[in-house]
PDB file of C-alpha atoms in Angstrom:
ATOM      1  CA  UNK A1225     115.332 106.556  63.394  1.00 44.00           C
ATOM      2  CA  UNK A1226     118.941 105.496  63.355  1.00 47.00           C
ATOM      3  CA  UNK A1227     121.454 107.960  64.751  1.00 56.00           C
ATOM      4  CA  UNK A1228     123.633 109.109  61.884  1.00 67.00           C
ATOM      5  CA  UNK A1229     126.489 111.590  61.828  1.00 77.00           C
ATOM      6  CA  UNK A1230     126.175 114.913  59.972  1.00 82.00           C
ATOM      7  CA  UNK A1231     129.248 113.870  58.015  1.00 87.00           C
ATOM      8  CA  UNK A1232     127.332 110.979  56.467  1.00 89.00           C
ATOM      9  CA  UNK A1233     124.482 113.258  55.453  1.00 91.00           C
ATOM     10  CA  UNK A1234     127.007 115.793  54.171  1.00 93.00           C
ATOM     11  CA  UNK A1235     128.500 113.190  51.846  1.00 94.00           C
ATOM     12  CA  UNK A1236     125.043 112.185  50.626  1.00 94.00           C
ATOM     13  CA  UNK A1237     124.170 115.828  50.125  1.00 95.00           C
ATOM     14  CA  UNK A1238     127.238 116.351  47.978  1.00 96.00           C
ATOM     15  CA  UNK A1239     126.368 113.256  45.940  1.00 96.00           C
ATOM     16  CA  UNK A1240     122.836 114.554  45.447  1.00 96.00           C
ATOM     17  CA  UNK A1241     124.331 117.927  44.519  1.00 96.00           C
ATOM     18  CA  UNK A1242     126.508 116.230  41.913  1.00 96.00           C
ATOM     19  CA  UNK A1243     123.404 114.621  40.422  1.00 96.00           C
ATOM     20  CA  UNK A1244     121.623 117.978  40.471  1.00 96.00           C
ATOM     21  CA  UNK A1245     124.625 119.574  38.795  1.00 95.00           C
ATOM     22  CA  UNK A1246     124.422 117.068  35.936  1.00 96.00           C
ATOM     23  CA  UNK A1247     120.717 117.828  35.458  1.00 96.00           C
ATOM     24  CA  UNK A1248     121.381 121.581  35.537  1.00 95.00           C
ATOM     25  CA  UNK A1249     124.239 121.214  33.049  1.00 95.00           C
ATOM     26  CA  UNK A1250     121.961 119.453  30.566  1.00 95.00           C
ATOM     27  CA  UNK A1251     119.394 122.231  30.813  1.00 95.00           C
ATOM     28  CA  UNK A1252     122.071 124.923  30.548  1.00 93.00           C
ATOM     29  CA  UNK A1253     123.686 123.275  27.520  1.00 92.00           C
ATOM     30  CA  UNK A1254     120.488 122.439  25.656  1.00 92.00           C
ATOM     31  CA  UNK A1255     118.568 125.650  26.387  1.00 90.00           C
ATOM     32  CA  UNK A1256     121.069 128.280  27.477  1.00 87.00           C
ATOM     33  CA  UNK A1257     124.077 128.070  25.175  1.00 87.00           C
ATOM     34  CA  UNK A1258     122.132 129.114  22.084  1.00 87.00           C
ATOM     35  CA  UNK A1259     121.051 132.288  23.907  1.00 87.00           C
ATOM     36  CA  UNK A1260     124.650 133.007  24.937  1.00 86.00           C
ATOM     37  CA  UNK A1261     125.855 132.497  21.359  1.00 85.00           C
ATOM     38  CA  UNK A1262     123.187 134.885  20.070  1.00 86.00           C
ATOM     39  CA  UNK A1263     124.199 137.542  22.615  1.00 83.00           C
ATOM     40  CA  UNK A1264     127.887 137.141  21.731  1.00 80.00           C
ATOM     41  CA  UNK A1265     127.042 137.523  18.044  1.00 83.00           C
ATOM     42  CA  UNK A1266     125.233 140.792  18.786  1.00 80.00           C
ATOM     43  CA  UNK A1267     128.215 142.031  20.796  1.00 75.00           C
ATOM     44  CA  UNK A1268     130.650 141.145  18.018  1.00 75.00           C
ATOM     45  CA  UNK A1269     128.456 142.808  15.406  1.00 77.00           C
ATOM     46  CA  UNK A1270     128.272 145.989  17.474  1.00 68.00           C
ATOM     47  CA  UNK A1271     132.057 146.165  17.798  1.00 68.00           C
ATOM     48  CA  UNK A1272     132.778 145.161  14.197  1.00 64.00           C
ATOM     49  CA  UNK A1273     133.366 148.750  13.156  1.00 53.00           C
ATOM     50  CA  UNK A1274     136.044 149.311  15.770  1.00 53.00           C
ATOM     51  CA  UNK A1275     139.604 148.346  14.887  1.00 50.00           C
ATOM     52  CA  UNK A1276     140.952 146.766  18.038  1.00 47.00           C
ATOM     53  CA  UNK A1277     143.036 144.170  16.324  1.00 44.00           C
ATOM     54  CA  UNK A1278     142.383 140.440  16.405  1.00 46.00           C
ATOM     55  CA  UNK A1279     142.381 139.079  19.925  1.00 52.00           C
ATOM     56  CA  UNK A1280     142.744 135.417  20.620  1.00 53.00           C
ATOM     57  CA  UNK A1281     140.536 134.144  23.429  1.00 56.00           C
ATOM     58  CA  UNK A1282     142.505 132.132  26.008  1.00 70.00           C
ATOM     59  CA  UNK A1283     139.733 129.502  25.994  1.00 69.00           C
ATOM     60  CA  UNK A1284     137.748 128.591  22.911  1.00 77.00           C
ATOM     61  CA  UNK A1285     134.012 129.125  22.866  1.00 73.00           C
ATOM     62  CA  UNK A1286     133.457 125.396  22.243  1.00 78.00           C
ATOM     63  CA  UNK A1287     135.400 124.487  25.380  1.00 80.00           C
ATOM     64  CA  UNK A1288     133.560 127.122  27.399  1.00 80.00           C
ATOM     65  CA  UNK A1289     130.194 125.699  26.312  1.00 77.00           C
ATOM     66  CA  UNK A1290     131.122 122.106  27.186  1.00 83.00           C
ATOM     67  CA  UNK A1291     133.961 121.431  29.597  1.00 86.00           C
ATOM     68  CA  UNK A1292     133.914 124.840  31.251  1.00 87.00           C
ATOM     69  CA  UNK A1293     130.153 124.842  31.705  1.00 89.00           C
ATOM     70  CA  UNK A1294     130.142 121.271  33.006  1.00 90.00           C
ATOM     71  CA  UNK A1295     132.953 121.919  35.495  1.00 92.00           C
ATOM     72  CA  UNK A1296     131.371 125.064  36.867  1.00 92.00           C
ATOM     73  CA  UNK A1297     127.891 123.566  37.116  1.00 94.00           C
ATOM     74  CA  UNK A1298     129.040 120.352  38.805  1.00 95.00           C
ATOM     75  CA  UNK A1299     131.208 122.174  41.353  1.00 95.00           C
ATOM     76  CA  UNK A1300     128.336 124.569  42.039  1.00 94.00           C
ATOM     77  CA  UNK A1301     125.964 121.655  42.564  1.00 94.00           C
ATOM     78  CA  UNK A1302     128.323 119.806  44.918  1.00 96.00           C
ATOM     79  CA  UNK A1303     128.925 122.949  46.999  1.00 95.00           C
ATOM     80  CA  UNK A1304     125.228 123.776  47.299  1.00 93.00           C
ATOM     81  CA  UNK A1305     124.458 120.136  48.047  1.00 94.00           C
ATOM     82  CA  UNK A1306     126.846 120.168  50.987  1.00 94.00           C
ATOM     83  CA  UNK A1307     125.402 123.400  52.364  1.00 94.00           C
ATOM     84  CA  UNK A1308     121.832 122.167  51.932  1.00 94.00           C
ATOM     85  CA  UNK A1309     122.680 118.902  53.703  1.00 94.00           C
ATOM     86  CA  UNK A1310     123.894 120.841  56.743  1.00 93.00           C
ATOM     87  CA  UNK A1311     120.686 122.887  56.706  1.00 93.00           C
ATOM     88  CA  UNK A1312     118.755 119.622  56.502  1.00 93.00           C
ATOM     89  CA  UNK A1313     120.568 118.301  59.591  1.00 90.00           C
ATOM     90  CA  UNK A1314     119.350 121.303  61.559  1.00 88.00           C
ATOM     91  CA  UNK A1315     115.832 121.371  60.092  1.00 88.00           C
ATOM     92  CA  UNK A1316     114.962 117.694  60.506  1.00 86.00           C
ATOM     93  CA  UNK A1317     112.447 117.444  63.333  1.00 81.00           C
ATOM     94  CA  UNK A1318     112.458 121.199  63.992  1.00 80.00           C
ATOM     95  CA  UNK A1319     110.087 122.469  61.280  1.00 79.00           C
ATOM     96  CA  UNK A1320     107.288 120.009  61.862  1.00 74.00           C
ATOM     97  CA  UNK A1321     106.610 116.324  61.924  1.00 79.00           C
ATOM     98  CA  UNK A1322     107.991 115.677  58.484  1.00 84.00           C
ATOM     99  CA  UNK A1323     109.983 112.667  57.367  1.00 88.00           C
ATOM    100  CA  UNK A1324     113.393 112.898  55.699  1.00 89.00           C
ATOM    101  CA  UNK A1325     111.993 113.114  52.164  1.00 92.00           C
ATOM    102  CA  UNK A1326     109.495 115.850  52.964  1.00 92.00           C
ATOM    103  CA  UNK A1327     112.108 117.767  54.956  1.00 92.00           C
ATOM    104  CA  UNK A1328     114.585 117.547  52.078  1.00 93.00           C
ATOM    105  CA  UNK A1329     111.995 118.901  49.647  1.00 94.00           C
ATOM    106  CA  UNK A1330     111.059 121.719  52.028  1.00 93.00           C
ATOM    107  CA  UNK A1331     114.706 122.638  52.605  1.00 94.00           C
ATOM    108  CA  UNK A1332     115.519 122.642  48.890  1.00 95.00           C
ATOM    109  CA  UNK A1333     112.398 124.710  48.146  1.00 95.00           C
ATOM    110  CA  UNK A1334     113.245 127.222  50.868  1.00 94.00           C
ATOM    111  CA  UNK A1335     116.831 127.561  49.677  1.00 95.00           C
ATOM    112  CA  UNK A1336     115.711 127.958  46.072  1.00 96.00           C
ATOM    113  CA  UNK A1337     113.335 130.763  47.052  1.00 96.00           C
ATOM    114  CA  UNK A1338     115.772 132.631  49.300  1.00 95.00           C
ATOM    115  CA  UNK A1339     119.056 132.050  47.471  1.00 94.00           C
ATOM    116  CA  UNK A1340     117.853 132.175  43.859  1.00 94.00           C
ATOM    117  CA  UNK A1341     114.283 133.307  43.237  1.00 96.00           C
ATOM    118  CA  UNK A1342     114.070 136.386  45.477  1.00 96.00           C
ATOM    119  CA  UNK A1343     117.451 137.857  44.382  1.00 96.00           C
ATOM    120  CA  UNK A1344     116.661 136.977  40.750  1.00 95.00           C
ATOM    121  CA  UNK A1345     113.405 138.938  40.783  1.00 94.00           C
ATOM    122  CA  UNK A1346     115.267 142.041  41.953  1.00 95.00           C
ATOM    123  CA  UNK A1347     118.442 141.621  39.920  1.00 93.00           C
ATOM    124  CA  UNK A1348     117.723 139.234  37.019  1.00 91.00           C
ATOM    125  CA  UNK A1349     120.551 137.708  35.024  1.00 88.00           C
ATOM    126  CA  UNK A1350     121.630 139.320  31.757  1.00 85.00           C
ATOM    127  CA  UNK A1351     123.315 137.742  28.747  1.00 83.00           C
ATOM    128  CA  UNK A1352     126.746 138.818  27.465  1.00 76.00           C
ATOM    129  CA  UNK A1353     126.928 142.316  25.934  1.00 71.00           C
ATOM    130  CA  UNK A1354     124.471 143.628  28.535  1.00 76.00           C
ATOM    131  CA  UNK A1355     125.845 145.695  31.405  1.00 72.00           C
ATOM    132  CA  UNK A1356     128.544 148.304  31.892  1.00 75.00           C
ATOM    133  CA  UNK A1357     131.935 146.696  32.713  1.00 76.00           C
ATOM    134  CA  UNK A1358     132.707 149.617  35.023  1.00 78.00           C
ATOM    135  CA  UNK A1359     129.752 148.746  37.299  1.00 82.00           C
ATOM    136  CA  UNK A1360     130.372 145.005  37.601  1.00 85.00           C
ATOM    137  CA  UNK A1361     131.645 145.334  41.190  1.00 89.00           C
ATOM    138  CA  UNK A1362     128.620 147.387  42.205  1.00 89.00           C
ATOM    139  CA  UNK A1363     126.191 144.963  40.565  1.00 89.00           C
ATOM    140  CA  UNK A1364     127.867 141.948  42.135  1.00 90.00           C
ATOM    141  CA  UNK A1365     127.809 143.582  45.571  1.00 93.00           C
ATOM    142  CA  UNK A1366     124.115 144.412  45.286  1.00 93.00           C
ATOM    143  CA  UNK A1367     123.286 140.879  44.194  1.00 93.00           C
ATOM    144  CA  UNK A1368     125.213 139.310  47.088  1.00 94.00           C
ATOM    145  CA  UNK A1369     123.574 141.759  49.489  1.00 95.00           C
ATOM    146  CA  UNK A1370     120.140 140.740  48.178  1.00 95.00           C
ATOM    147  CA  UNK A1371     120.980 137.076  48.746  1.00 95.00           C
ATOM    148  CA  UNK A1372     122.100 137.786  52.315  1.00 96.00           C
ATOM    149  CA  UNK A1373     118.956 139.804  53.047  1.00 96.00           C
ATOM    150  CA  UNK A1374     116.738 137.129  51.552  1.00 96.00           C
ATOM    151  CA  UNK A1375     118.324 134.363  53.629  1.00 95.00           C
ATOM    152  CA  UNK A1376     118.093 136.449  56.813  1.00 96.00           C
ATOM    153  CA  UNK A1377     114.466 137.369  56.145  1.00 96.00           C
ATOM    154  CA  UNK A1378     113.619 133.748  55.352  1.00 94.00           C
ATOM    155  CA  UNK A1379     115.238 132.608  58.587  1.00 93.00           C
ATOM    156  CA  UNK A1380     113.344 135.286  60.484  1.00 94.00           C
ATOM    157  CA  UNK A1381     110.057 134.184  58.932  1.00 93.00           C
ATOM    158  CA  UNK A1382     110.771 130.591  59.945  1.00 91.00           C
ATOM    159  CA  UNK A1383     111.468 131.637  63.549  1.00 91.00           C
ATOM    160  CA  UNK A1384     108.328 133.779  63.580  1.00 93.00           C
ATOM    161  CA  UNK A1385     106.213 130.896  62.338  1.00 89.00           C
ATOM    162  CA  UNK A1386     107.551 128.538  65.008  1.00 88.00           C
ATOM    163  CA  UNK A1387     106.855 131.038  67.789  1.00 91.00           C
ATOM    164  CA  UNK A1388     103.327 131.773  66.596  1.00 92.00           C
ATOM    165  CA  UNK A1389     102.412 128.120  66.068  1.00 87.00           C
ATOM    166  CA  UNK A1390     101.463 127.312  69.692  1.00 88.00           C
ATOM    167  CA  UNK A1391      98.980 130.218  69.769  1.00 90.00           C
ATOM    168  CA  UNK A1392      97.663 130.343  66.203  1.00 89.00           C
ATOM    169  CA  UNK A1393      98.179 126.799  64.959  1.00 87.00           C
ATOM    170  CA  UNK A1394     100.650 125.616  62.348  1.00 84.00           C
ATOM    171  CA  UNK A1395      98.639 126.686  59.293  1.00 88.00           C
ATOM    172  CA  UNK A1396      97.790 130.206  60.484  1.00 92.00           C
ATOM    173  CA  UNK A1397     101.300 130.738  61.806  1.00 90.00           C
ATOM    174  CA  UNK A1398     102.755 129.689  58.445  1.00 90.00           C
ATOM    175  CA  UNK A1399     100.467 132.099  56.592  1.00 94.00           C
ATOM    176  CA  UNK A1400     101.406 135.004  58.864  1.00 95.00           C
ATOM    177  CA  UNK A1401     105.120 134.210  58.584  1.00 94.00           C
ATOM    178  CA  UNK A1402     104.851 133.944  54.798  1.00 94.00           C
ATOM    179  CA  UNK A1403     103.088 137.299  54.534  1.00 96.00           C
ATOM    180  CA  UNK A1404     105.683 138.880  56.793  1.00 96.00           C
ATOM    181  CA  UNK A1405     108.432 137.525  54.541  1.00 96.00           C
ATOM    182  CA  UNK A1406     106.759 138.920  51.414  1.00 96.00           C
ATOM    183  CA  UNK A1407     106.309 142.354  53.001  1.00 97.00           C
ATOM    184  CA  UNK A1408     109.921 142.438  54.224  1.00 96.00           C
ATOM    185  CA  UNK A1409     111.210 141.411  50.794  1.00 96.00           C
ATOM    186  CA  UNK A1410     109.082 144.116  49.196  1.00 96.00           C
ATOM    187  CA  UNK A1411     110.645 146.704  51.494  1.00 96.00           C
ATOM    188  CA  UNK A1412     114.106 145.425  50.547  1.00 95.00           C
ATOM    189  CA  UNK A1413     113.205 145.667  46.849  1.00 96.00           C
ATOM    190  CA  UNK A1414     112.078 149.273  47.307  1.00 95.00           C
ATOM    191  CA  UNK A1415     115.135 150.238  49.361  1.00 94.00           C
ATOM    192  CA  UNK A1416     117.939 148.746  47.291  1.00 94.00           C
ATOM    193  CA  UNK A1417     118.855 150.629  44.092  1.00 93.00           C
ATOM    194  CA  UNK A1418     117.667 149.293  40.756  1.00 89.00           C
ATOM    195  CA  UNK A1419     120.085 148.272  38.016  1.00 86.00           C
ATOM    196  CA  UNK A1420     118.984 148.680  34.399  1.00 83.00           C
ATOM    197  CA  UNK A1421     121.833 148.714  31.905  1.00 78.00           C
ATOM    198  CA  UNK A1422     120.132 146.966  28.990  1.00 80.00           C
ATOM    199  CA  UNK A1423     120.918 148.778  25.721  1.00 78.00           C
ATOM    200  CA  UNK A1424     117.867 150.223  24.000  1.00 78.00           C
ATOM    201  CA  UNK A1425     118.620 148.344  20.781  1.00 79.00           C
ATOM    202  CA  UNK A1426     119.197 144.943  22.417  1.00 82.00           C
ATOM    203  CA  UNK A1427     116.478 142.370  21.504  1.00 85.00           C
ATOM    204  CA  UNK A1428     114.002 142.162  24.374  1.00 85.00           C
ATOM    205  CA  UNK A1429     113.009 138.637  23.363  1.00 90.00           C
ATOM    206  CA  UNK A1430     116.573 137.372  23.764  1.00 90.00           C
ATOM    207  CA  UNK A1431     116.860 138.902  27.242  1.00 90.00           C
ATOM    208  CA  UNK A1432     113.527 137.363  28.269  1.00 91.00           C
ATOM    209  CA  UNK A1433     114.528 133.928  26.955  1.00 92.00           C
ATOM    210  CA  UNK A1434     117.940 134.110  28.636  1.00 92.00           C
ATOM    211  CA  UNK A1435     116.416 135.024  31.988  1.00 92.00           C
ATOM    212  CA  UNK A1436     113.798 132.276  31.777  1.00 94.00           C
ATOM    213  CA  UNK A1437     116.510 129.757  30.956  1.00 94.00           C
ATOM    214  CA  UNK A1438     118.604 130.938  33.902  1.00 94.00           C
ATOM    215  CA  UNK A1439     115.640 130.500  36.218  1.00 95.00           C
ATOM    216  CA  UNK A1440     114.894 127.080  34.707  1.00 95.00           C
ATOM    217  CA  UNK A1441     118.471 125.936  35.392  1.00 95.00           C
ATOM    218  CA  UNK A1442     118.187 126.842  39.064  1.00 95.00           C
ATOM    219  CA  UNK A1443     114.728 125.292  39.342  1.00 96.00           C
ATOM    220  CA  UNK A1444     115.899 122.005  37.861  1.00 96.00           C
ATOM    221  CA  UNK A1445     118.984 121.975  40.081  1.00 96.00           C
ATOM    222  CA  UNK A1446     117.075 122.447  43.344  1.00 96.00           C
ATOM    223  CA  UNK A1447     114.239 120.120  42.350  1.00 96.00           C
ATOM    224  CA  UNK A1448     116.711 117.393  41.378  1.00 96.00           C
ATOM    225  CA  UNK A1449     118.639 117.879  44.595  1.00 96.00           C
ATOM    226  CA  UNK A1450     115.531 117.757  46.791  1.00 95.00           C
ATOM    227  CA  UNK A1451     114.313 114.518  45.243  1.00 95.00           C
ATOM    228  CA  UNK A1452     117.720 112.825  45.161  1.00 96.00           C
ATOM    229  CA  UNK A1453     118.793 113.876  48.640  1.00 96.00           C
ATOM    230  CA  UNK A1454     115.387 113.023  50.088  1.00 94.00           C
ATOM    231  CA  UNK A1455     115.776 109.487  48.772  1.00 94.00           C
ATOM    232  CA  UNK A1456     119.345 109.126  50.073  1.00 94.00           C
ATOM    233  CA  UNK A1457     118.541 110.666  53.442  1.00 91.00           C
ATOM    234  CA  UNK A1458     115.509 108.453  53.948  1.00 89.00           C
ATOM    235  CA  UNK A1459     117.551 105.343  53.214  1.00 87.00           C
ATOM    236  CA  UNK A1460     120.198 106.474  55.698  1.00 83.00           C
ATOM    237  CA  UNK A1461     117.755 107.419  58.443  1.00 80.00           C
ATOM    238  CA  UNK A1462     115.237 104.618  58.022  1.00 70.00           C
ATOM    239  CA  UNK A1463     114.896 102.378  61.061  1.00 59.00           C
ATOM    240  CA  UNK A1464     116.926  99.210  60.833  1.00 53.00           C
ATOM    241  CA  UNK A1465     114.759  96.093  60.666  1.00 55.00           C
ATOM    242  CA  UNK A1466     114.572  94.234  63.929  1.00 52.00           C
ATOM    243  CA  UNK A1467     116.639  91.034  63.886  1.00 54.00           C
ATOM    244  CA  UNK A1468     114.602  87.913  63.597  1.00 55.00           C
ATOM    245  CA  UNK A1469     114.505  85.827  66.716  1.00 52.00           C
ATOM    246  CA  UNK A1470     116.323  82.588  66.471  1.00 48.00           C
ATOM    247  CA  UNK A1471     113.976  79.641  66.043  1.00 49.00           C
ATOM    248  CA  UNK A1472     114.554  77.045  68.703  1.00 54.00           C
ATOM    249  CA  UNK A1473     114.672  73.549  67.221  1.00 53.00           C
ATOM    250  CA  UNK A1474     111.923  71.319  68.494  1.00 53.00           C
ATOM    251  CA  UNK A1475     112.903  68.002  69.986  1.00 47.00           C
TER     252      UNK A1475
END
């Protein structure tokens, strides 16, 4: 394969992240905003009896659901794309005899599991009007801690699998490493405190739909990134065609 600088792959990763951000924005706008609006309506109805005076929001709800959502999602996608590209640079050729496309898909899948899925299963997202404002710092800290633990445990499982591979074979080593990761995550789930601040009268269906939509947004983002970056990385790393030999004119 051609030698290529990490900077080039970083740029391609950010471009793929931008594409993934667009895909995630479409899912968030088409599926998620209706759930947010419903939760806001419940919150406003619950506080209707309290006379707090009319407060003007600094940013309109329409702008939040369009420009604000698009800006946040695109920046998030570009940032994650850059980080994933750097992980790809390290992983290529070190996790098996996989080509650029397969490595990109494996990296994006691993990051989705460790950065999004595992923390989400412990601390799932909640719509507006759910959660005590006084515990927001605690909840944010626990969520970040779960992400850090998940990434560390995933990295440890990867190292374990590589070290066991020469003795047990790639397949058996991968199974053992995967089981070790699941057990370690289960211990982390049991150790970290639970957070359940959902009001008893809040519609369970709305919470379920909001959480599924949140998970769908992340799934679409990482799947789009893996496919797009795999294509760009393969084009960058593909061997250059050998120059054709000059044909000597016959006399």
